[in-house]
Amino acid sequence: MSEAYLRRATVDLAAYRANLSSLIERMAPVEVLAIVKADAYSNGIDVMVPEAVAAGIRWFGTVELAPALRLRRAGVALEASFFAWQLGPDEDYAAAVELRVDLGISTMEQLEAFADAARTAGSEALVHLTIDTGLHREGCLPADWAALVTRAVALRDEGVVRLRGAFSHVSETSEADDHAASLVFRKALADAEALGATFEKRHMSSSSAGMEHPERRFDMVRMGSNGYGIPVTEGVTASDRGLRPVLTVSACVVRVKRVPAGTGVSYDYTYRTDRDTTLALVPIGYADGVSRRAQHGVEVTVRGRRYPIVGRVAMDQFLIDVGDDPIAVGDEVLLFGSGDHGELTIGEWADLTGTIPEEVSCRIGRRVPRVYRGRRA
Ligand SMILES: *Cc1c(COP(=O)(O)O)cnc(C)c1O
């Protein structure tokens, strides 16, 4: 890379496709639903969805309805199913019916509203009945499950509801908690069957459980992190899993300054040089998703060597101490990426800044241009 730039997020589409193909193969015959919520973990949903289709993905999860409707209206991935489950009080159920978006349904009110919209349109509502197995987000409580199922079966028999799925999500608190949640899910499925319900796709696992607990895959697993090459299990790297990191965040040095020992650096002078040294200015800051916690041991990589972030990360920039090394304006600074050039991985960056890699990925700001590599021929 020779051209200079301020800051960028490089998204490796070949890595994304390879990760998804590998997941599809490993999960088969279980379906892999690709989670593309939060603008595909900020990588750009409009670009990522067609890549996933090319890799063989036929189900997408968007959390909210709006992005699914937008992609449908744009004619993207028409052959695929879109699944949304975070519904507001005034959701556009008519649009979900018209544009064939699958919805996770947790309450009787949601079920009636979705079915009404289908009746009006002379069409079907694509329903995934949602049960709360312990996370206490979406989903009806087990005590309300039988009533929800009974009504859904009646609406199915009326021809306005199609029972596409049964859906839950686990807390990932401990093996014991997740096992208990899976038992609640199994019981809910058995009870639903006794009430006359059969589901096309039963699904409760995301990346971690999908990978580690084959008995919890049921008919479909919902995978976000794995696809983006983000490690989800402590002590396990993406490459241990045969996955390639998709996202690299970098910036170019815009200024270098030789300073004497005792020089205070950035806001509040939280760092003072202990010798004559060179400071390099890196134009990416907390507005771009670089945590203010990224100091004290967080290192970036320039020309294959690591250098510490020194002083406070500001909104638009931070400084690194490069000693006597010949770092020059225009040099590329890698914050995190594949690790292939000596840089931190997103998992290491997250550990050092006190968070999880999913948050690091989602927080990369809009001001950071996305540059796509590895497009299909
Ligand atoms: C975010 C999310 C996922 C994906 O989780 P990963 O750990 O990133 O694979 C799956 N299911 C639901 C309900 C989610 O909210």
PDB file of C-alpha atoms in Angstrom, residues 46-334:
ATOM      1  CA  ASP A  46     -24.963  -3.616   1.553  1.00  0.00           C
ATOM      2  CA  VAL A  47     -21.594  -5.039   0.585  1.00  0.00           C
ATOM      3  CA  MET A  48     -21.502  -7.994   2.968  1.00  0.00           C
ATOM      4  CA  VAL A  49     -24.893  -9.535   2.134  1.00  0.00           C
ATOM      5  CA  PRO A  50     -24.192 -10.221  -1.568  1.00  0.00           C
ATOM      6  CA  GLU A  51     -20.800 -11.667  -0.593  1.00  0.00           C
ATOM      7  CA  ALA A  52     -22.516 -13.990   1.872  1.00  0.00           C
ATOM      8  CA  VAL A  53     -25.006 -15.069  -0.802  1.00  0.00           C
ATOM      9  CA  ALA A  54     -22.068 -15.881  -3.071  1.00  0.00           C
ATOM     10  CA  ALA A  55     -20.639 -18.028  -0.269  1.00  0.00           C
ATOM     11  CA  GLY A  56     -23.923 -19.966  -0.057  1.00  0.00           C
ATOM     12  CA  ILE A  57     -25.780 -18.190   2.777  1.00  0.00           C
ATOM     13  CA  ARG A  58     -29.579 -18.214   2.391  1.00  0.00           C
ATOM     14  CA  TRP A  59     -30.645 -16.746   5.759  1.00  0.00           C
ATOM     15  CA  PHE A  60     -29.798 -13.346   7.241  1.00  0.00           C
ATOM     16  CA  GLY A  61     -30.503 -11.852  10.658  1.00  0.00           C
ATOM     17  CA  THR A  62     -30.818  -8.070  10.881  1.00  0.00           C
ATOM     18  CA  VAL A  63     -32.227  -7.550  14.429  1.00  0.00           C
ATOM     19  CA  GLU A  64     -34.567  -4.739  13.341  1.00  0.00           C
ATOM     20  CA  LEU A  65     -36.991  -4.833  10.466  1.00  0.00           C
ATOM     21  CA  ALA A  66     -35.837  -1.652   8.691  1.00  0.00           C
ATOM     22  CA  PRO A  67     -32.590  -2.928   7.127  1.00  0.00           C
ATOM     23  CA  ALA A  68     -34.344  -6.087   5.933  1.00  0.00           C
ATOM     24  CA  LEU A  69     -37.057  -4.022   4.236  1.00  0.00           C
ATOM     25  CA  ARG A  70     -34.484  -1.718   2.704  1.00  0.00           C
ATOM     26  CA  LEU A  71     -32.472  -4.610   1.228  1.00  0.00           C
ATOM     27  CA  ARG A  72     -35.643  -6.265  -0.078  1.00  0.00           C
ATOM     28  CA  ARG A  73     -36.762  -3.026  -1.749  1.00  0.00           C
ATOM     29  CA  ALA A  74     -33.313  -2.711  -3.310  1.00  0.00           C
ATOM     30  CA  GLY A  75     -33.701  -6.239  -4.699  1.00  0.00           C
ATOM     31  CA  VAL A  76     -30.712  -7.561  -2.751  1.00  0.00           C
ATOM     32  CA  ALA A  77     -30.562 -11.300  -1.996  1.00  0.00           C
ATOM     33  CA  LEU A  78     -34.128 -11.891  -3.163  1.00  0.00           C
ATOM     34  CA  GLU A  79     -33.608 -15.654  -2.924  1.00  0.00           C
ATOM     35  CA  ALA A  80     -32.677 -15.385   0.767  1.00  0.00           C
ATOM     36  CA  SER A  81     -34.770 -15.130   3.916  1.00  0.00           C
ATOM     37  CA  PHE A  82     -34.380 -12.149   6.238  1.00  0.00           C
ATOM     38  CA  PHE A  83     -35.105 -12.548   9.925  1.00  0.00           C
ATOM     39  CA  ALA A  84     -35.781  -9.668  12.347  1.00  0.00           C
ATOM     40  CA  TRP A  85     -36.750 -10.000  15.992  1.00  0.00           C
ATOM     41  CA  GLN A  86     -36.411  -6.633  17.718  1.00  0.00           C
ATOM     42  CA  LEU A  87     -39.811  -5.101  17.116  1.00  0.00           C
ATOM     43  CA  GLY A  88     -41.066  -1.709  18.207  1.00  0.00           C
ATOM     44  CA  PRO A  89     -44.573  -0.894  19.427  1.00  0.00           C
ATOM     45  CA  ASP A  90     -45.633   0.456  15.999  1.00  0.00           C
ATOM     46  CA  GLU A  91     -43.921  -2.004  13.731  1.00  0.00           C
ATOM     47  CA  ASP A  92     -44.735  -2.041  10.022  1.00  0.00           C
ATOM     48  CA  TYR A  93     -46.164  -5.565   9.871  1.00  0.00           C
ATOM     49  CA  ALA A  94     -47.788  -4.887   6.495  1.00  0.00           C
ATOM     50  CA  ALA A  95     -44.371  -4.228   4.983  1.00  0.00           C
ATOM     51  CA  ALA A  96     -42.978  -7.379   6.610  1.00  0.00           C
ATOM     52  CA  VAL A  97     -45.793  -9.396   4.982  1.00  0.00           C
ATOM     53  CA  GLU A  98     -45.457  -7.710   1.614  1.00  0.00           C
ATOM     54  CA  LEU A  99     -41.665  -8.062   1.471  1.00  0.00           C
ATOM     55  CA  ARG A 100     -41.585 -11.553   3.037  1.00  0.00           C
ATOM     56  CA  VAL A 101     -39.490 -10.771   6.101  1.00  0.00           C
ATOM     57  CA  ASP A 102     -39.493 -13.412   8.851  1.00  0.00           C
ATOM     58  CA  LEU A 103     -40.218 -12.027  12.315  1.00  0.00           C
ATOM     59  CA  GLY A 104     -39.450 -13.313  15.786  1.00  0.00           C
ATOM     60  CA  ILE A 105     -42.768 -13.083  17.610  1.00  0.00           C
ATOM     61  CA  SER A 106     -42.780 -12.879  21.403  1.00  0.00           C
ATOM     62  CA  THR A 107     -46.244 -11.643  22.353  1.00  0.00           C
ATOM     63  CA  MET A 108     -49.885 -12.219  21.500  1.00  0.00           C
ATOM     64  CA  GLU A 109     -50.179  -8.560  20.382  1.00  0.00           C
ATOM     65  CA  GLN A 110     -47.331  -8.988  17.907  1.00  0.00           C
ATOM     66  CA  LEU A 111     -48.803 -12.247  16.634  1.00  0.00           C
ATOM     67  CA  GLU A 112     -52.277 -10.738  16.086  1.00  0.00           C
ATOM     68  CA  ALA A 113     -50.875  -7.633  14.401  1.00  0.00           C
ATOM     69  CA  PHE A 114     -48.684  -9.672  12.057  1.00  0.00           C
ATOM     70  CA  ALA A 115     -51.566 -12.068  11.269  1.00  0.00           C
ATOM     71  CA  ASP A 116     -53.968  -9.123  10.674  1.00  0.00           C
ATOM     72  CA  ALA A 117     -51.528  -7.665   8.177  1.00  0.00           C
ATOM     73  CA  ALA A 118     -51.317 -11.027   6.392  1.00  0.00           C
ATOM     74  CA  ARG A 119     -55.123 -11.403   6.337  1.00  0.00           C
ATOM     75  CA  THR A 120     -55.491  -7.919   4.837  1.00  0.00           C
ATOM     76  CA  ALA A 121     -52.898  -8.670   2.195  1.00  0.00           C
ATOM     77  CA  GLY A 122     -54.332 -12.118   1.456  1.00  0.00           C
ATOM     78  CA  SER A 123     -50.913 -13.505   2.246  1.00  0.00           C
ATOM     79  CA  GLU A 124     -48.913 -15.235   4.993  1.00  0.00           C
ATOM     80  CA  ALA A 125     -47.009 -13.959   8.025  1.00  0.00           C
ATOM     81  CA  LEU A 126     -43.642 -15.700   8.391  1.00  0.00           C
ATOM     82  CA  VAL A 127     -43.487 -16.359  12.128  1.00  0.00           C
ATOM     83  CA  HIS A 128     -40.719 -17.575  14.419  1.00  0.00           C
ATOM     84  CA  LEU A 129     -42.272 -18.109  17.833  1.00  0.00           C
ATOM     85  CA  THR A 130     -39.797 -16.780  20.356  1.00  0.00           C
ATOM     86  CA  ILE A 131     -39.255 -18.176  23.831  1.00  0.00           C
ATOM     87  CA  ASP A 132     -37.259 -16.626  26.656  1.00  0.00           C
ATOM     88  CA  THR A 133     -35.008 -19.400  27.961  1.00  0.00           C
ATOM     89  CA  GLY A 134     -33.228 -17.186  30.475  1.00  0.00           C
ATOM     90  CA  LEU A 135     -31.741 -14.125  28.772  1.00  0.00           C
ATOM     91  CA  HIS A 136     -34.858 -12.077  29.503  1.00  0.00           C
ATOM     92  CA  ARG A 137     -34.716 -10.018  26.323  1.00  0.00           C
ATOM     93  CA  GLU A 138     -37.155 -11.005  23.556  1.00  0.00           C
ATOM     94  CA  GLY A 139     -39.311 -14.085  23.875  1.00  0.00           C
ATOM     95  CA  CYS A 140     -42.354 -15.004  25.884  1.00  0.00           C
ATOM     96  CA  LEU A 141     -41.838 -16.511  29.328  1.00  0.00           C
ATOM     97  CA  PRO A 142     -42.274 -20.309  29.418  1.00  0.00           C
ATOM     98  CA  ALA A 143     -45.536 -19.798  31.332  1.00  0.00           C
ATOM     99  CA  ASP A 144     -47.015 -17.929  28.321  1.00  0.00           C
ATOM    100  CA  TRP A 145     -45.694 -20.295  25.658  1.00  0.00           C
ATOM    101  CA  ALA A 146     -48.660 -22.667  25.395  1.00  0.00           C
ATOM    102  CA  ALA A 147     -51.125 -19.815  24.795  1.00  0.00           C
ATOM    103  CA  LEU A 148     -48.893 -18.235  22.147  1.00  0.00           C
ATOM    104  CA  VAL A 149     -48.405 -21.577  20.376  1.00  0.00           C
ATOM    105  CA  THR A 150     -52.126 -22.421  20.538  1.00  0.00           C
ATOM    106  CA  ARG A 151     -53.086 -19.118  18.914  1.00  0.00           C
ATOM    107  CA  ALA A 152     -50.329 -19.447  16.291  1.00  0.00           C
ATOM    108  CA  VAL A 153     -51.556 -22.941  15.383  1.00  0.00           C
ATOM    109  CA  ALA A 154     -55.096 -21.587  14.933  1.00  0.00           C
ATOM    110  CA  LEU A 155     -53.806 -18.781  12.702  1.00  0.00           C
ATOM    111  CA  ARG A 156     -51.768 -21.304  10.736  1.00  0.00           C
ATOM    112  CA  ASP A 157     -54.914 -23.386  10.209  1.00  0.00           C
ATOM    113  CA  GLU A 158     -56.675 -20.223   9.054  1.00  0.00           C
ATOM    114  CA  GLY A 159     -53.884 -19.857   6.468  1.00  0.00           C
ATOM    115  CA  VAL A 160     -52.527 -16.475   7.609  1.00  0.00           C
ATOM    116  CA  VAL A 161     -49.500 -17.675   9.586  1.00  0.00           C
ATOM    117  CA  ARG A 162     -46.677 -19.917   8.488  1.00  0.00           C
ATOM    118  CA  LEU A 163     -44.738 -21.474  11.377  1.00  0.00           C
ATOM    119  CA  ARG A 164     -41.285 -20.842  10.041  1.00  0.00           C
ATOM    120  CA  GLY A 165     -39.350 -21.169  13.237  1.00  0.00           C
ATOM    121  CA  ALA A 166     -38.972 -21.531  16.965  1.00  0.00           C
ATOM    122  CA  PHE A 167     -36.319 -19.207  18.299  1.00  0.00           C
ATOM    123  CA  SER A 168     -34.382 -18.498  21.479  1.00  0.00           C
ATOM    124  CA  HIS A 169     -31.022 -17.052  22.475  1.00  0.00           C
ATOM    125  CA  VAL A 170     -28.732 -17.973  25.381  1.00  0.00           C
ATOM    126  CA  SER A 171     -26.851 -15.905  27.940  1.00  0.00           C
ATOM    127  CA  GLU A 172     -23.399 -17.528  27.540  1.00  0.00           C
ATOM    128  CA  THR A 173     -22.976 -17.197  31.291  1.00  0.00           C
ATOM    129  CA  SER A 174     -21.685 -20.690  31.958  1.00  0.00           C
ATOM    130  CA  GLU A 175     -21.980 -24.181  30.570  1.00  0.00           C
ATOM    131  CA  ALA A 176     -24.505 -25.007  33.300  1.00  0.00           C
ATOM    132  CA  ASP A 177     -26.683 -21.958  32.525  1.00  0.00           C
ATOM    133  CA  ASP A 178     -26.635 -22.584  28.785  1.00  0.00           C
ATOM    134  CA  HIS A 179     -27.409 -26.258  29.303  1.00  0.00           C
ATOM    135  CA  ALA A 180     -30.383 -25.287  31.477  1.00  0.00           C
ATOM    136  CA  ALA A 181     -31.555 -22.878  28.752  1.00  0.00           C
ATOM    137  CA  SER A 182     -31.294 -25.625  26.144  1.00  0.00           C
ATOM    138  CA  LEU A 183     -33.510 -27.859  28.299  1.00  0.00           C
ATOM    139  CA  VAL A 184     -36.122 -25.101  28.530  1.00  0.00           C
ATOM    140  CA  PHE A 185     -35.995 -24.823  24.733  1.00  0.00           C
ATOM    141  CA  ARG A 186     -36.354 -28.582  24.240  1.00  0.00           C
ATOM    142  CA  LYS A 187     -39.352 -28.685  26.546  1.00  0.00           C
ATOM    143  CA  ALA A 188     -40.939 -25.756  24.715  1.00  0.00           C
ATOM    144  CA  LEU A 189     -40.490 -27.597  21.407  1.00  0.00           C
ATOM    145  CA  ALA A 190     -42.046 -30.771  22.807  1.00  0.00           C
ATOM    146  CA  ASP A 191     -44.976 -28.816  24.269  1.00  0.00           C
ATOM    147  CA  ALA A 192     -45.507 -27.000  20.974  1.00  0.00           C
ATOM    148  CA  GLU A 193     -45.505 -30.272  19.074  1.00  0.00           C
ATOM    149  CA  ALA A 194     -48.128 -31.656  21.436  1.00  0.00           C
ATOM    150  CA  LEU A 195     -50.233 -28.592  20.599  1.00  0.00           C
ATOM    151  CA  GLY A 196     -49.965 -29.338  16.889  1.00  0.00           C
ATOM    152  CA  ALA A 197     -47.103 -27.030  15.915  1.00  0.00           C
ATOM    153  CA  THR A 198     -44.239 -28.058  13.674  1.00  0.00           C
ATOM    154  CA  PHE A 199     -41.470 -25.614  12.861  1.00  0.00           C
ATOM    155  CA  GLU A 200     -39.358 -25.442   9.716  1.00  0.00           C
ATOM    156  CA  LYS A 201     -36.336 -24.062  11.593  1.00  0.00           C
ATOM    157  CA  ARG A 202     -35.633 -24.429  15.295  1.00  0.00           C
ATOM    158  CA  HIS A 203     -32.699 -22.252  16.378  1.00  0.00           C
ATOM    159  CA  MET A 204     -31.120 -21.100  19.631  1.00  0.00           C
ATOM    160  CA  SER A 205     -27.342 -20.971  19.080  1.00  0.00           C
ATOM    161  CA  SER A 206     -25.016 -18.195  17.930  1.00  0.00           C
ATOM    162  CA  SER A 207     -21.317 -18.479  17.055  1.00  0.00           C
ATOM    163  CA  SER A 208     -20.008 -19.927  20.274  1.00  0.00           C
ATOM    164  CA  ALA A 209     -22.648 -22.580  21.029  1.00  0.00           C
ATOM    165  CA  GLY A 210     -22.989 -23.395  17.341  1.00  0.00           C
ATOM    166  CA  MET A 211     -19.301 -24.202  17.196  1.00  0.00           C
ATOM    167  CA  GLU A 212     -18.973 -26.002  20.499  1.00  0.00           C
ATOM    168  CA  HIS A 213     -22.292 -27.739  21.103  1.00  0.00           C
ATOM    169  CA  PRO A 214     -23.555 -29.735  18.108  1.00  0.00           C
ATOM    170  CA  GLU A 215     -26.547 -30.871  20.208  1.00  0.00           C
ATOM    171  CA  ARG A 216     -27.684 -27.238  20.442  1.00  0.00           C
ATOM    172  CA  ARG A 217     -27.620 -26.514  16.722  1.00  0.00           C
ATOM    173  CA  PHE A 218     -31.110 -27.876  16.010  1.00  0.00           C
ATOM    174  CA  ASP A 219     -32.001 -26.852  12.395  1.00  0.00           C
ATOM    175  CA  MET A 220     -30.127 -23.556  12.171  1.00  0.00           C
ATOM    176  CA  VAL A 221     -27.320 -21.615  13.870  1.00  0.00           C
ATOM    177  CA  ARG A 222     -27.093 -17.816  13.802  1.00  0.00           C
ATOM    178  CA  MET A 223     -23.500 -16.733  13.305  1.00  0.00           C
ATOM    179  CA  GLY A 224     -22.184 -13.206  13.370  1.00  0.00           C
ATOM    180  CA  SER A 225     -18.760 -13.150  14.969  1.00  0.00           C
ATOM    181  CA  ASN A 226     -17.479 -16.371  13.391  1.00  0.00           C
ATOM    182  CA  GLY A 227     -18.167 -14.999   9.917  1.00  0.00           C
ATOM    183  CA  TYR A 228     -16.177 -11.847  10.622  1.00  0.00           C
ATOM    184  CA  GLY A 229     -13.287 -13.890  12.003  1.00  0.00           C
ATOM    185  CA  ILE A 230     -13.854 -12.618  15.538  1.00  0.00           C
ATOM    186  CA  PRO A 231     -12.937 -15.081  18.289  1.00  0.00           C
ATOM    187  CA  VAL A 232     -15.795 -15.653  20.737  1.00  0.00           C
ATOM    188  CA  THR A 233     -14.372 -18.170  23.164  1.00  0.00           C
ATOM    189  CA  GLU A 234     -11.821 -17.060  25.706  1.00  0.00           C
ATOM    190  CA  GLY A 235      -8.348 -18.340  24.938  1.00  0.00           C
ATOM    191  CA  VAL A 236      -9.315 -19.418  21.408  1.00  0.00           C
ATOM    192  CA  THR A 237      -8.095 -17.349  18.462  1.00  0.00           C
ATOM    193  CA  ALA A 238      -9.827 -17.023  15.105  1.00  0.00           C
ATOM    194  CA  SER A 239      -7.070 -19.016  13.434  1.00  0.00           C
ATOM    195  CA  ASP A 240      -7.467 -21.817  16.000  1.00  0.00           C
ATOM    196  CA  ARG A 241     -10.963 -22.045  14.538  1.00  0.00           C
ATOM    197  CA  GLY A 242      -9.732 -21.912  10.941  1.00  0.00           C
ATOM    198  CA  LEU A 243     -11.265 -18.445  10.536  1.00  0.00           C
ATOM    199  CA  ARG A 244      -9.650 -15.335   9.057  1.00  0.00           C
ATOM    200  CA  PRO A 245     -10.114 -11.851  10.549  1.00  0.00           C
ATOM    201  CA  VAL A 246     -12.076  -9.683   8.134  1.00  0.00           C
ATOM    202  CA  LEU A 247     -11.396  -6.201   9.519  1.00  0.00           C
ATOM    203  CA  THR A 248      -8.137  -4.209   9.597  1.00  0.00           C
ATOM    204  CA  VAL A 249      -8.055  -0.676  11.004  1.00  0.00           C
ATOM    205  CA  SER A 250      -5.184   1.569  10.038  1.00  0.00           C
ATOM    206  CA  ALA A 251      -4.119   5.197   9.632  1.00  0.00           C
ATOM    207  CA  CYS A 252      -1.143   7.025   8.130  1.00  0.00           C
ATOM    208  CA  VAL A 253       1.410   9.034  10.074  1.00  0.00           C
ATOM    209  CA  VAL A 254       0.707  12.716   9.359  1.00  0.00           C
ATOM    210  CA  ARG A 255       3.458  14.395  11.448  1.00  0.00           C
ATOM    211  CA  VAL A 256       6.688  13.426  13.176  1.00  0.00           C
ATOM    212  CA  LYS A 257       8.398  15.566  15.808  1.00  0.00           C
ATOM    213  CA  ARG A 258      11.736  15.203  17.533  1.00  0.00           C
ATOM    214  CA  VAL A 259      11.284  16.200  21.178  1.00  0.00           C
ATOM    215  CA  PRO A 260      13.576  16.375  24.241  1.00  0.00           C
ATOM    216  CA  ALA A 261      13.317  14.292  27.409  1.00  0.00           C
ATOM    217  CA  GLY A 262      10.570  15.508  29.748  1.00  0.00           C
ATOM    218  CA  THR A 263       8.109  16.514  27.004  1.00  0.00           C
ATOM    219  CA  GLY A 264       4.428  16.223  28.003  1.00  0.00           C
ATOM    220  CA  VAL A 265       2.249  14.443  25.429  1.00  0.00           C
ATOM    221  CA  SER A 266      -1.406  15.025  24.469  1.00  0.00           C
ATOM    222  CA  TYR A 267      -4.235  16.223  26.787  1.00  0.00           C
ATOM    223  CA  ASP A 268      -3.406  16.228  30.496  1.00  0.00           C
ATOM    224  CA  TYR A 269       0.215  15.251  29.854  1.00  0.00           C
ATOM    225  CA  THR A 270      -0.460  11.759  31.147  1.00  0.00           C
ATOM    226  CA  TYR A 271       2.807  10.745  29.460  1.00  0.00           C
ATOM    227  CA  ARG A 272       6.180  12.496  29.561  1.00  0.00           C
ATOM    228  CA  THR A 273       9.107  11.403  27.443  1.00  0.00           C
ATOM    229  CA  ASP A 274      11.983   9.968  29.452  1.00  0.00           C
ATOM    230  CA  ARG A 275      14.593  10.606  26.750  1.00  0.00           C
ATOM    231  CA  ASP A 276      15.058  12.477  23.503  1.00  0.00           C
ATOM    232  CA  THR A 277      12.662  10.756  21.145  1.00  0.00           C
ATOM    233  CA  THR A 278      10.380  11.041  18.124  1.00  0.00           C
ATOM    234  CA  LEU A 279       6.615  11.335  18.399  1.00  0.00           C
ATOM    235  CA  ALA A 280       4.442  10.367  15.428  1.00  0.00           C
ATOM    236  CA  LEU A 281       0.901  11.710  15.058  1.00  0.00           C
ATOM    237  CA  VAL A 282      -1.728   9.142  14.020  1.00  0.00           C
ATOM    238  CA  PRO A 283      -5.002  10.677  12.750  1.00  0.00           C
ATOM    239  CA  ILE A 284      -7.614   8.363  14.239  1.00  0.00           C
ATOM    240  CA  GLY A 285      -9.303   8.854  17.599  1.00  0.00           C
ATOM    241  CA  TYR A 286     -12.237   8.052  19.781  1.00  0.00           C
ATOM    242  CA  ALA A 287     -14.688   9.546  17.268  1.00  0.00           C
ATOM    243  CA  ASP A 288     -13.523   6.714  15.024  1.00  0.00           C
ATOM    244  CA  GLY A 289     -13.941   4.025  17.665  1.00  0.00           C
ATOM    245  CA  VAL A 290     -10.460   4.022  19.188  1.00  0.00           C
ATOM    246  CA  SER A 291     -11.153   3.746  22.902  1.00  0.00           C
ATOM    247  CA  ARG A 292      -9.733   6.377  25.254  1.00  0.00           C
ATOM    248  CA  ARG A 293      -8.529   3.354  27.208  1.00  0.00           C
ATOM    249  CA  ALA A 294      -6.085   2.570  24.413  1.00  0.00           C
ATOM    250  CA  GLN A 295      -2.885   3.540  26.223  1.00  0.00           C
ATOM    251  CA  HIS A 296      -0.655   1.938  28.812  1.00  0.00           C
ATOM    252  CA  GLY A 297       0.568  -1.011  26.840  1.00  0.00           C
ATOM    253  CA  VAL A 298      -1.606  -0.783  23.744  1.00  0.00           C
ATOM    254  CA  GLU A 299       0.726  -0.895  20.771  1.00  0.00           C
ATOM    255  CA  VAL A 300       0.266  -0.215  17.092  1.00  0.00           C
ATOM    256  CA  THR A 301       2.448  -1.533  14.287  1.00  0.00           C
ATOM    257  CA  VAL A 302       4.498   0.504  11.814  1.00  0.00           C
ATOM    258  CA  ARG A 303       6.907  -1.066   9.335  1.00  0.00           C
ATOM    259  CA  GLY A 304       6.502  -4.388  11.148  1.00  0.00           C
ATOM    260  CA  ARG A 305       7.419  -3.011  14.592  1.00  0.00           C
ATOM    261  CA  ARG A 306       5.255  -2.286  17.598  1.00  0.00           C
ATOM    262  CA  TYR A 307       5.094   1.188  19.180  1.00  0.00           C
ATOM    263  CA  PRO A 308       3.135   2.313  22.226  1.00  0.00           C
ATOM    264  CA  ILE A 309       0.259   4.759  22.114  1.00  0.00           C
ATOM    265  CA  VAL A 310       1.389   7.518  24.486  1.00  0.00           C
ATOM    266  CA  GLY A 311      -0.774  10.095  26.238  1.00  0.00           C
ATOM    267  CA  ARG A 312      -4.498  10.391  25.846  1.00  0.00           C
ATOM    268  CA  VAL A 313      -6.339   9.278  22.741  1.00  0.00           C
ATOM    269  CA  ALA A 314      -8.153  12.394  21.497  1.00  0.00           C
ATOM    270  CA  MET A 315     -11.280  12.641  19.380  1.00  0.00           C
ATOM    271  CA  ASP A 316      -9.366  12.676  16.099  1.00  0.00           C
ATOM    272  CA  GLN A 317      -5.844  11.451  16.832  1.00  0.00           C
ATOM    273  CA  PHE A 318      -3.261   9.959  19.115  1.00  0.00           C
ATOM    274  CA  LEU A 319       0.525   9.959  19.377  1.00  0.00           C
ATOM    275  CA  ILE A 320       3.007   7.110  19.386  1.00  0.00           C
ATOM    276  CA  ASP A 321       6.568   7.139  20.688  1.00  0.00           C
ATOM    277  CA  VAL A 322       8.835   5.729  17.976  1.00  0.00           C
ATOM    278  CA  GLY A 323      12.192   6.368  19.685  1.00  0.00           C
ATOM    279  CA  ASP A 324      14.978   6.874  17.178  1.00  0.00           C
ATOM    280  CA  ASP A 325      13.404   4.796  14.415  1.00  0.00           C
ATOM    281  CA  PRO A 326      13.069   6.372  10.971  1.00  0.00           C
ATOM    282  CA  ILE A 327       9.279   6.633  10.930  1.00  0.00           C
ATOM    283  CA  ALA A 328       8.080   9.075   8.271  1.00  0.00           C
ATOM    284  CA  VAL A 329       4.957  10.956   7.250  1.00  0.00           C
ATOM    285  CA  GLY A 330       2.836   8.608   5.122  1.00  0.00           C
ATOM    286  CA  ASP A 331       3.872   5.425   6.930  1.00  0.00           C
ATOM    287  CA  GLU A 332       0.977   3.082   7.540  1.00  0.00           C
ATOM    288  CA  VAL A 333       0.020   2.465  11.166  1.00  0.00           C
ATOM    289  CA  LEU A 334      -1.851  -0.792  11.838  1.00  0.00           C
TER     290      LEU A 334
END
